[in-house]
Coordinates of N, CA and C in Angstrom, one line a residue:
Chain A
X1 N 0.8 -1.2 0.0 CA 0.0 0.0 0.0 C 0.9 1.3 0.0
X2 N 0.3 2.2 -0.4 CA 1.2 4.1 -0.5 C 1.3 4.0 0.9
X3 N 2.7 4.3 1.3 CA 3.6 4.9 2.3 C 4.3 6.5 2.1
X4 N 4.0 6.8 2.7 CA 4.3 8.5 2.9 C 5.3 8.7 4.1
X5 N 6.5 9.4 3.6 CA 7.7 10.1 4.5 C 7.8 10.9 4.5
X6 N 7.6 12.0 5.9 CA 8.3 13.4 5.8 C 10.1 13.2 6.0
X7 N 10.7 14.3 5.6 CA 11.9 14.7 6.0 C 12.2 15.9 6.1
X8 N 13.6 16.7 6.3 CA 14.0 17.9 6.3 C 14.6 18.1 7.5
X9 N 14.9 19.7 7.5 CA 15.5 20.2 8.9 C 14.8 20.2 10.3
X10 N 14.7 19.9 11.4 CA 13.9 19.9 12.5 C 13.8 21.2 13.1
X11 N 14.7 21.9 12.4 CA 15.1 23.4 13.3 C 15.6 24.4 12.2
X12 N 14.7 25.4 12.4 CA 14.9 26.4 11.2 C 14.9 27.5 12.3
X13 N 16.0 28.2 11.8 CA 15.8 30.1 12.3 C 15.2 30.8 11.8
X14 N 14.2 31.5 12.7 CA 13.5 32.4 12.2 C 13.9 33.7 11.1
X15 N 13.2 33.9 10.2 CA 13.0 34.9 8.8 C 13.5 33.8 7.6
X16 N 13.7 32.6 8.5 CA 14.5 31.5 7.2 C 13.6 30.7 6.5
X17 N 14.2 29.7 6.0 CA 12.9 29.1 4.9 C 13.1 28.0 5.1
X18 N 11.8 27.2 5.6 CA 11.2 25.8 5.7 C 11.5 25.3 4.5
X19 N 12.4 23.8 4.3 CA 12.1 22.8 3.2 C 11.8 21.6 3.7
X20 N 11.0 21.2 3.5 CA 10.5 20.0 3.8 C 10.1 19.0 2.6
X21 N 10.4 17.1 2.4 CA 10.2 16.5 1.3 C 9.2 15.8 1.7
X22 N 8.4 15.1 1.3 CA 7.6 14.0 1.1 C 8.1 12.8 0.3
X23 N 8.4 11.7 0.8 CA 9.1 10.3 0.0 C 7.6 10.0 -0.2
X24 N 7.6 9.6 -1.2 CA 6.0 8.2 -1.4 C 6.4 7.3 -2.2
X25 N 6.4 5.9 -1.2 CA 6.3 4.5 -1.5 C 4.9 3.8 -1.8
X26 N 5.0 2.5 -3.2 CA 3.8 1.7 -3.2 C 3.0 2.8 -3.8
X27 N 3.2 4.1 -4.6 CA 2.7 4.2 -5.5 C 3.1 5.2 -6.7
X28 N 2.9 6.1 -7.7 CA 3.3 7.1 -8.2 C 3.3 8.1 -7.8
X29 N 3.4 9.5 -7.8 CA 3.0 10.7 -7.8 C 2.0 11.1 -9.0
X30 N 2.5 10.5 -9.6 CA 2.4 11.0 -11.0 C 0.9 10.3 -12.0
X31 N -0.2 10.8 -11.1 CA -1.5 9.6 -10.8 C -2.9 11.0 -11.2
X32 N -3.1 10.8 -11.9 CA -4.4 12.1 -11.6 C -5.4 11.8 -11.0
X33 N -4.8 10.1 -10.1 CA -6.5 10.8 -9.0 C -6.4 11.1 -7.7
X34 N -5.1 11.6 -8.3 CA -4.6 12.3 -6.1 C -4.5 13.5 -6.6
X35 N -4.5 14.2 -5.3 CA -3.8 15.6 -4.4 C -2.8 15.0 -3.5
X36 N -1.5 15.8 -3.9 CA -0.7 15.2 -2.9 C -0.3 16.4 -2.3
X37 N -0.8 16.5 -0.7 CA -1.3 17.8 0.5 C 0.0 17.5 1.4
X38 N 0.2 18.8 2.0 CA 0.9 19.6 3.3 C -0.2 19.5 3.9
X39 N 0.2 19.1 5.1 CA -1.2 19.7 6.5 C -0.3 19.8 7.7
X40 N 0.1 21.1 8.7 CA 0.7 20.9 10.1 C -0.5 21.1 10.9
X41 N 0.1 21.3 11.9 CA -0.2 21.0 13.1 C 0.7 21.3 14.4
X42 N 0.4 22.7 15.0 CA 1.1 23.4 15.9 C 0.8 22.5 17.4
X43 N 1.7 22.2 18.2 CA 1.4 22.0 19.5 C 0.5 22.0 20.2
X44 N -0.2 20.7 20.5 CA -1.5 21.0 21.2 C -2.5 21.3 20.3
X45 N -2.5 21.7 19.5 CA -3.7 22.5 18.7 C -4.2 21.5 17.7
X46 N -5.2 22.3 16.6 CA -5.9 21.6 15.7 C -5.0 21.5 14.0
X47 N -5.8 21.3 13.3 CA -5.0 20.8 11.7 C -5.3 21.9 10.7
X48 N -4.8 22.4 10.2 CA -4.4 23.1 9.3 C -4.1 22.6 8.0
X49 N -4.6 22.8 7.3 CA -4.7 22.6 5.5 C -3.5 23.5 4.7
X50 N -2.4 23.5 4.6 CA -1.2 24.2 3.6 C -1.5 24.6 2.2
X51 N -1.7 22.5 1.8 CA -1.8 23.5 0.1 C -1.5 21.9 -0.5
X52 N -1.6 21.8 -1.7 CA -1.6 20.8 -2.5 C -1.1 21.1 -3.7
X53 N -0.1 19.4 -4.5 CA -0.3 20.1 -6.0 C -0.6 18.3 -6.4
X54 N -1.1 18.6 -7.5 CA -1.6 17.6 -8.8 C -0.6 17.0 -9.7
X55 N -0.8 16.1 -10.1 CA 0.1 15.6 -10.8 C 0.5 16.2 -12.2
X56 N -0.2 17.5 -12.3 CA 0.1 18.2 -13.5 C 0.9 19.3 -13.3
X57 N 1.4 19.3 -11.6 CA 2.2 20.3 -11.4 C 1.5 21.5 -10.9
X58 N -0.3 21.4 -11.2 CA -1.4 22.4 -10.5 C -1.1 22.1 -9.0
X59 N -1.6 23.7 -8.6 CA -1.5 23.7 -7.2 C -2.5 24.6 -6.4
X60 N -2.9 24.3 -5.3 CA -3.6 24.8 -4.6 C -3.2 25.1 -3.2
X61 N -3.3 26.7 -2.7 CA -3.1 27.0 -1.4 C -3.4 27.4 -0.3
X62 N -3.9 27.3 0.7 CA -4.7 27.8 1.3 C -3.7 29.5 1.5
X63 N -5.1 30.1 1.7 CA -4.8 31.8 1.1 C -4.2 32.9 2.5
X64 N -4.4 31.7 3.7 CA -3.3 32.4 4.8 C -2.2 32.4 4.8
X65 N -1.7 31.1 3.9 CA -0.2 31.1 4.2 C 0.3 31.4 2.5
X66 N -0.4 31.4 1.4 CA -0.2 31.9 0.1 C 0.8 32.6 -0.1
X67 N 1.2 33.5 0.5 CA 2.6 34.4 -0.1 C 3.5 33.9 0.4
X68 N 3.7 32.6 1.3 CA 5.0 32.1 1.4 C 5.3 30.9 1.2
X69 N 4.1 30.3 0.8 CA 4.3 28.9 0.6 C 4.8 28.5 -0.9
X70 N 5.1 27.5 -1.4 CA 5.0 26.7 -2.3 C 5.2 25.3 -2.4
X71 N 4.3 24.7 -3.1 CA 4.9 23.0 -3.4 C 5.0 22.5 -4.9
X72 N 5.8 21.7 -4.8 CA 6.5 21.1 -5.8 C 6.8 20.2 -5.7
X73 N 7.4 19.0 -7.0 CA 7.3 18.1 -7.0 C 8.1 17.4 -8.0
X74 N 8.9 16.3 -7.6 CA 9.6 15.9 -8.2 C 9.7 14.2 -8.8
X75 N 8.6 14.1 -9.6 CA 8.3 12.8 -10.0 C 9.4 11.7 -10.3
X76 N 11.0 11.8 -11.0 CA 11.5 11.0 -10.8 C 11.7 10.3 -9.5
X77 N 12.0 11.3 -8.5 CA 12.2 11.0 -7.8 C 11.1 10.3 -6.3
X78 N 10.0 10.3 -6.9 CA 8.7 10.1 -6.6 C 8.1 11.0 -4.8
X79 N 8.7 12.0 -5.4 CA 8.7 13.1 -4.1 C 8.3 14.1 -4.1
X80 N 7.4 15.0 -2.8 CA 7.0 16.1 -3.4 C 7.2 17.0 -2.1
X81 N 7.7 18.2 -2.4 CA 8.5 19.5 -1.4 C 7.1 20.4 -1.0
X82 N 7.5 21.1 0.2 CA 6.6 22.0 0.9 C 7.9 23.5 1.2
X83 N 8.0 24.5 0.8 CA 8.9 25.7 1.0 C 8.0 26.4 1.7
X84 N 8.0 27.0 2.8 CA 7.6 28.2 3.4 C 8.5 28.9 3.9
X85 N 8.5 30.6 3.9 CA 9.5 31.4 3.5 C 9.3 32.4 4.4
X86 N 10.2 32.9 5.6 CA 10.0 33.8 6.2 C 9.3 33.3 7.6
X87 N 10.1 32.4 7.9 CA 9.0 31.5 9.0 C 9.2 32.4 10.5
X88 N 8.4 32.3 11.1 CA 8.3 32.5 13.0 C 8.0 31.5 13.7
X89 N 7.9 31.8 14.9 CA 7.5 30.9 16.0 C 6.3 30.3 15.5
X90 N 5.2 31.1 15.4 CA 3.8 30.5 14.8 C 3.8 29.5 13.9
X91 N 4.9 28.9 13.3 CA 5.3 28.1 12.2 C 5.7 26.6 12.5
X92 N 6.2 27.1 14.1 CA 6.4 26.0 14.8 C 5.0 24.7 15.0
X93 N 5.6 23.5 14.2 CA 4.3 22.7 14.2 C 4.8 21.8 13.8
X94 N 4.0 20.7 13.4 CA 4.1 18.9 13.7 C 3.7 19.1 11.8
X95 N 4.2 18.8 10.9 CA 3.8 18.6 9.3 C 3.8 17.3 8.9
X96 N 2.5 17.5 8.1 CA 2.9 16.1 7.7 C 2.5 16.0 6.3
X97 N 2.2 15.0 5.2 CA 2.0 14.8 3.8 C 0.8 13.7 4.2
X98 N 0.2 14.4 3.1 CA -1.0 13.1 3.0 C -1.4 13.0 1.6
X99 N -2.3 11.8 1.3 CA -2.5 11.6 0.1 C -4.0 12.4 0.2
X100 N -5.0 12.5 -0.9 CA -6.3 12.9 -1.1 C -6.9 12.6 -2.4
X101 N -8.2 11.7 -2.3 CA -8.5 11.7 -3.7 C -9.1 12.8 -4.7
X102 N -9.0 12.9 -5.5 CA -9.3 14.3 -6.2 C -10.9 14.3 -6.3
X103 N -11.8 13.3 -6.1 CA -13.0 13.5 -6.5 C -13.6 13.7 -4.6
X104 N -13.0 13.2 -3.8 CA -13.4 13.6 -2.8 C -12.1 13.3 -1.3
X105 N -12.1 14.9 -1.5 CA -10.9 15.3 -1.0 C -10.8 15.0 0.8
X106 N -10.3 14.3 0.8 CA -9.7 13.4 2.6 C -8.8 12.8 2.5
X107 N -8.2 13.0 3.6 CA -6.7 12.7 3.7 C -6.2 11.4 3.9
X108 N -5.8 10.6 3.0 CA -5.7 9.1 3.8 C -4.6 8.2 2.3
X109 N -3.6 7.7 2.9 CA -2.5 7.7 4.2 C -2.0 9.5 4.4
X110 N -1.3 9.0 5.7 CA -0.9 10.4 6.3 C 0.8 9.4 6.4
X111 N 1.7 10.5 6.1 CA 3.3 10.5 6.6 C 3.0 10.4 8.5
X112 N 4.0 10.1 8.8 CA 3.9 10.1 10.2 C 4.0 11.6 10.7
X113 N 4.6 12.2 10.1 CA 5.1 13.4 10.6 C 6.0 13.8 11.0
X114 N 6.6 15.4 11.0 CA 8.0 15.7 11.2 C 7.4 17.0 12.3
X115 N 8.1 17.4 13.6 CA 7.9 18.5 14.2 C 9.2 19.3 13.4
X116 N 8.5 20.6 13.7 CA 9.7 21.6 12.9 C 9.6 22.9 14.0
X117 N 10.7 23.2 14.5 CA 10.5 23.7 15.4 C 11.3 25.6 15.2
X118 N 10.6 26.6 15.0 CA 11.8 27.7 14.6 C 11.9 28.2 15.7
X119 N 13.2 28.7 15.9 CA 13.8 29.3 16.9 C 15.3 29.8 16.9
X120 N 15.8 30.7 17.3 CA 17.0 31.1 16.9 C 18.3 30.4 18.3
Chain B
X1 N -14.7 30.9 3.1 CA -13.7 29.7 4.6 C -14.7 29.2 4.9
X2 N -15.5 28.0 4.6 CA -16.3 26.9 5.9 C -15.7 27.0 7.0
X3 N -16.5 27.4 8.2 CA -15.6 27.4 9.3 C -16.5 26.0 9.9
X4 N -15.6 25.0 10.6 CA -16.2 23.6 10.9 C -16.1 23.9 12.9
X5 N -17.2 23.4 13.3 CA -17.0 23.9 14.6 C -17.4 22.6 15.5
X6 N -16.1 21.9 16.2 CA -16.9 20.9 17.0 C -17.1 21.0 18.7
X7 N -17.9 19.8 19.1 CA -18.6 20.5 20.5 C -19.0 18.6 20.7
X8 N -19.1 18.0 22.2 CA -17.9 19.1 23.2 C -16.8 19.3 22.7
X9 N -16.1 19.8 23.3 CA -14.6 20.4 23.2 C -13.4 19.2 23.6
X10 N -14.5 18.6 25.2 CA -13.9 17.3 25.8 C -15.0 16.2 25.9
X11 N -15.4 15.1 26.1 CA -16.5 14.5 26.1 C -15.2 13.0 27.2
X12 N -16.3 13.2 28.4 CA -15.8 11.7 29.1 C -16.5 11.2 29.1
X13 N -16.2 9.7 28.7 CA -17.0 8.5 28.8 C -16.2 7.2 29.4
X14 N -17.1 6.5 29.9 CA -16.7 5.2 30.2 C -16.4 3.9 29.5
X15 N -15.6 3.4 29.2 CA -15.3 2.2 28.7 C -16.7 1.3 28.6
X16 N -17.1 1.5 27.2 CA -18.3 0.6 27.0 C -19.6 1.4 26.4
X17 N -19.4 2.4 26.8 CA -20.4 3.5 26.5 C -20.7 3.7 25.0
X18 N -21.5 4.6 24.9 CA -22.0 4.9 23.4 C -20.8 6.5 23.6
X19 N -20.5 7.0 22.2 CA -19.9 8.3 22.5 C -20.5 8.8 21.1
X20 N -21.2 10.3 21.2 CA -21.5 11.1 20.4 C -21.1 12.0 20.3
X21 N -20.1 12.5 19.3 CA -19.8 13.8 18.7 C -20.4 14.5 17.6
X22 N -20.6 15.9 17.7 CA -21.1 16.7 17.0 C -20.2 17.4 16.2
X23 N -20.3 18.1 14.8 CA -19.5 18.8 14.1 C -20.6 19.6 13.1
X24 N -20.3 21.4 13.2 CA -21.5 21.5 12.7 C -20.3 22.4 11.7
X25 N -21.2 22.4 10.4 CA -20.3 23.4 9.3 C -21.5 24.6 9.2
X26 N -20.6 25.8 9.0 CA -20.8 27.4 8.7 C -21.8 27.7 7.4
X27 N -21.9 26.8 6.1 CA -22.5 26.2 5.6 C -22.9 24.9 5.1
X28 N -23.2 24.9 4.0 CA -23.8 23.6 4.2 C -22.9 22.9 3.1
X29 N -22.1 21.7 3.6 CA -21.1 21.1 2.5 C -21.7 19.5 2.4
X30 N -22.7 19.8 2.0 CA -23.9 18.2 1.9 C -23.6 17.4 2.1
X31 N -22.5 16.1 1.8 CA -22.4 15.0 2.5 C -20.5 14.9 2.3
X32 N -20.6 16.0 2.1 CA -18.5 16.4 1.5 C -17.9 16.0 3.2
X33 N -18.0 15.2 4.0 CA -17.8 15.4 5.3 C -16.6 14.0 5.4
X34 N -15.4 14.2 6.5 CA -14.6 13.2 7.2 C -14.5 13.2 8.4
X35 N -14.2 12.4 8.8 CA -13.4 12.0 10.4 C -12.3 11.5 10.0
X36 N -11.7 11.8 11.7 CA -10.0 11.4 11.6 C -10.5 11.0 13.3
X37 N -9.1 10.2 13.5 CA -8.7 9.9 14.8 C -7.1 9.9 14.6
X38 N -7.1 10.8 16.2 CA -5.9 10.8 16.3 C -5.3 10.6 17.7
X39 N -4.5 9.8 17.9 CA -4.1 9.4 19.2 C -3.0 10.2 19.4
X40 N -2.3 10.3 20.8 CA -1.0 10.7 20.9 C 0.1 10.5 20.5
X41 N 1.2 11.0 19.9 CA 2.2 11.0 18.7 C 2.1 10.2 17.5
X42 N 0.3 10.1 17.0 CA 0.4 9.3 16.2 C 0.0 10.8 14.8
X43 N 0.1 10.4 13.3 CA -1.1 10.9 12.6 C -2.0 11.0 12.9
X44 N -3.2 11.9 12.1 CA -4.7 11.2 12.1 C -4.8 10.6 11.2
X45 N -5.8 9.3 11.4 CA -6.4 8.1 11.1 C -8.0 8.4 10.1
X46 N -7.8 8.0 9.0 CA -9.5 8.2 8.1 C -10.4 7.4 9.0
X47 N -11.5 7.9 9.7 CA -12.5 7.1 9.8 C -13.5 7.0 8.9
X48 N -13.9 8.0 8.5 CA -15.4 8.3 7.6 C -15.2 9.1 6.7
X49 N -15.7 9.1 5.7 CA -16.2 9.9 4.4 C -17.1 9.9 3.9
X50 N -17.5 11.0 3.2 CA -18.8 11.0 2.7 C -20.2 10.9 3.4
X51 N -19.9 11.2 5.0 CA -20.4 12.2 6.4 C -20.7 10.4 6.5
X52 N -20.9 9.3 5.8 CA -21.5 8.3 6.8 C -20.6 6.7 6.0
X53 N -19.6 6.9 5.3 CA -19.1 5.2 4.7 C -17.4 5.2 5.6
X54 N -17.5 4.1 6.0 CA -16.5 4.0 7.1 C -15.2 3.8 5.9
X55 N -14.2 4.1 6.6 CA -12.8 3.8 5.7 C -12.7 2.4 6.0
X56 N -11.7 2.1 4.8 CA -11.2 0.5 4.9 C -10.6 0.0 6.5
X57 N -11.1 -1.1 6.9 CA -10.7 -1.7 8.2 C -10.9 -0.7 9.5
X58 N -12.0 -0.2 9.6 CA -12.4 0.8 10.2 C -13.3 -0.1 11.2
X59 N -13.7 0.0 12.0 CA -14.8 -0.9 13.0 C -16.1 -0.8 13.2
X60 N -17.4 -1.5 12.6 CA -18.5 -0.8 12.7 C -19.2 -0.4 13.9
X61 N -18.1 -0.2 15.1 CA -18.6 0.5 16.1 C -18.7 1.4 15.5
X62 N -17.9 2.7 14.6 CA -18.1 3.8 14.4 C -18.9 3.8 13.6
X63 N -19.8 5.1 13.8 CA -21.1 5.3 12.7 C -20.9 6.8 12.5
X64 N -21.2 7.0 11.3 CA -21.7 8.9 10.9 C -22.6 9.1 10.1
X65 N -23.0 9.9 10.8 CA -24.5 10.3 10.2 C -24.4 12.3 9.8
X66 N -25.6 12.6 9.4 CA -25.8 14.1 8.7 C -25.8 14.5 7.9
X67 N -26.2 15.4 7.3 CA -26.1 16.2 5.7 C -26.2 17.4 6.3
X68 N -25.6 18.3 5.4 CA -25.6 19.9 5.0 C -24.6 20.7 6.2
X69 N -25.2 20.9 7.2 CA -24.5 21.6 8.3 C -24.4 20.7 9.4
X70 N -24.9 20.0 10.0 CA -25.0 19.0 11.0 C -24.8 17.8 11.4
X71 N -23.8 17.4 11.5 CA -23.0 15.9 11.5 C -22.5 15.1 13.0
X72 N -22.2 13.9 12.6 CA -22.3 13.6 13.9 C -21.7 12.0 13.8
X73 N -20.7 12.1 14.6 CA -19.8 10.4 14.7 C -20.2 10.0 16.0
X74 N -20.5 8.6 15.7 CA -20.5 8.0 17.2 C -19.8 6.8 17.1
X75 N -19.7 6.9 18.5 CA -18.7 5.1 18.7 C -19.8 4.7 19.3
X76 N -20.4 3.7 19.3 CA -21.4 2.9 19.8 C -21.1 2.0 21.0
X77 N -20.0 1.6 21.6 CA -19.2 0.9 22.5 C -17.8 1.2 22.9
X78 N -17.6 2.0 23.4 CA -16.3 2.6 23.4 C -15.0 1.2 24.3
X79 N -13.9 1.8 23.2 CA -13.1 0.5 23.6 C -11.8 1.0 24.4
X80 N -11.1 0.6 25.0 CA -9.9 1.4 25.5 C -8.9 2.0 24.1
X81 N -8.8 1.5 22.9 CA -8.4 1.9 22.0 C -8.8 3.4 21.5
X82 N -10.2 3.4 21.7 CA -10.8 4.8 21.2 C -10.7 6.1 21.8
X83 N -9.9 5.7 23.1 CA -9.9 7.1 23.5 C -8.8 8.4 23.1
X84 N -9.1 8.9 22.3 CA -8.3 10.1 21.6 C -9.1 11.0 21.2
X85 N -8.4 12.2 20.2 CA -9.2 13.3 19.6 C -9.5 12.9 18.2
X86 N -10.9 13.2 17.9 CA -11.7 13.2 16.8 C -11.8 14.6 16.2
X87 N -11.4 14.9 14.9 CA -11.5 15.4 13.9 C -12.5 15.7 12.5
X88 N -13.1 16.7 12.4 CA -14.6 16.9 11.4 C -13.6 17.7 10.1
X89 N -13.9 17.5 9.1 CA -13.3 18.0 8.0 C -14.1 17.8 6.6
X90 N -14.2 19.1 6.1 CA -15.1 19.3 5.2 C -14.3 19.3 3.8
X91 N -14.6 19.1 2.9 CA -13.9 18.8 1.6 C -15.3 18.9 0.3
X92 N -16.1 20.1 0.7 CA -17.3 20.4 -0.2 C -16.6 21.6 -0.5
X93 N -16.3 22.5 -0.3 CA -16.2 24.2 -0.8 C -14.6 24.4 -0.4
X94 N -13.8 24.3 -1.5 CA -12.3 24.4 -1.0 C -11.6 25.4 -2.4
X95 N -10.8 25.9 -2.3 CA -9.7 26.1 -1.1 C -10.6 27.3 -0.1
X96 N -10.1 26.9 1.1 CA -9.0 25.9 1.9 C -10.1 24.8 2.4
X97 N -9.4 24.2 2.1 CA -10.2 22.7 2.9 C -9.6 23.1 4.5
X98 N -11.0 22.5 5.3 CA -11.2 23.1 6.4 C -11.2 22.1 7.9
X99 N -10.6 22.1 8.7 CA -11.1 21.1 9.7 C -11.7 21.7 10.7
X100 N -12.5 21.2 11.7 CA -12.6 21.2 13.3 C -11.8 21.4 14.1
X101 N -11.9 21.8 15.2 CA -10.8 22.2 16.5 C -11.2 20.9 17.3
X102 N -12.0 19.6 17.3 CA -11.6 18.5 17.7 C -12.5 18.1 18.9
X103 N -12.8 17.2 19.0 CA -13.5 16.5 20.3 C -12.3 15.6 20.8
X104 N -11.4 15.7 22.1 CA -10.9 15.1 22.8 C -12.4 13.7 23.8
X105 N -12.0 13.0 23.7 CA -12.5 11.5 24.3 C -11.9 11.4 25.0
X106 N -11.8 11.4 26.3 CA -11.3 10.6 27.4 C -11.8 9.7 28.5
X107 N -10.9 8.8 29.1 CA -11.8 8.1 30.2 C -12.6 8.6 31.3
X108 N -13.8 8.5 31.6 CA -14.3 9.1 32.9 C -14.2 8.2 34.0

């Protein structure tokens, strides 16, 4: 079955820029009946929706975090990136990747998760 | 923005019990509805889609029911396994796809 990995830095300094990957195992990226989604999740708190892109390299973002996000994606390598740019403390959160069907969008498998913690 | 709002906030129950949560949406996203479960350092878990068809290997303790604004997961027999936070998430009117602030379950 699709397996989902986060990676990246665990510790970013603030005004700096979040890179985060997504590995997906057991299946393509490259599928048009997914959304392959960013979702964190600050400490304690509830879930948050980032942003998505499509296997056509379309993307969608939620419009709070829009001027510093981006995702991308790197089909050889069957992987797909989260950049957010200009990070703070508020930034600080548990991320994870998940899969979503395009006809009805829920999240399932989820990566385990990576905490990303900014701080100087 | 659907804004998804759930209640209680906490809900205790006893091992065995029936457990009812509520998730109400800002409008109305007809049957565009999920659950998640999420235990401590884990992901959340698909329970439900489509406000009432259980995900693969999911337990027919859980049930969901609702349309439009008004939804509602129940565990029917609560197991020591189930006690964590539940999750309402709407996937009818996006971007941004939207979740719940969460019903915590715990033991009473």
């Amino acid at each position: 079955q699709v397996q989902l990995q986060e990676s990246g830095p665990r510790l970013v300094k603030p005004s700096q820029t979040l890179s985060l990957t997504c590995t997906v195992s057991g299946g393509s990226i490259f599928n048009g009946d997914f959304y392959w989604s960013w979702i964190r999740q600050p400490p304690g708190k509830g879930l948050e929706w980032i942003g998505h892109i499509f296997y056509s390299g379309n993307t969608h973002y939620n419009q709070s975090l829009k001027s510093r996000v981006t995702i991308s994606q790197d089909t050889s390598k069957n992987q797909f990136s989260l950049r957010l740019t200009s990070v703070t403390a508020a930034d600080t959160a548990m991320y994870y990747c998940a899969r979503a069907p395009v006809t009805t969008v829920r999240f399932d498998p989820w990566g385990q998760g990576i905490l990303v913690t900014v701080s100087s | 923005e659907i804004v998804m709002t759930q209640s209680p906030a906490t809900l205790s129950v006893s091992p065995g019990e029936r457990a009812t949560l509520s998730c109400r949406a800002s409008q109305s996203v007809r049957s565009s509805l999920a659950w998640y479960q999420q235990k401590p350092g884990q992901a959340p878990r698909l329970l439900i889609h489509g406000a009432s068809t259980r995900a693969t290997g999911i337990p027919d303790r859980f049930s969901g029911s609702g349309f439009g604004t008004e939804f509602t997961l129940t565990i029917s027999s609560l197991q020591s396994e189930d006690f964590a936070v539940y999750y309402c998430q709407q996937y009818s009117n996006w971007p941004p796809l939207t979740f719940g602030g969460g019903t915590n379950v715990e033991i009473k």
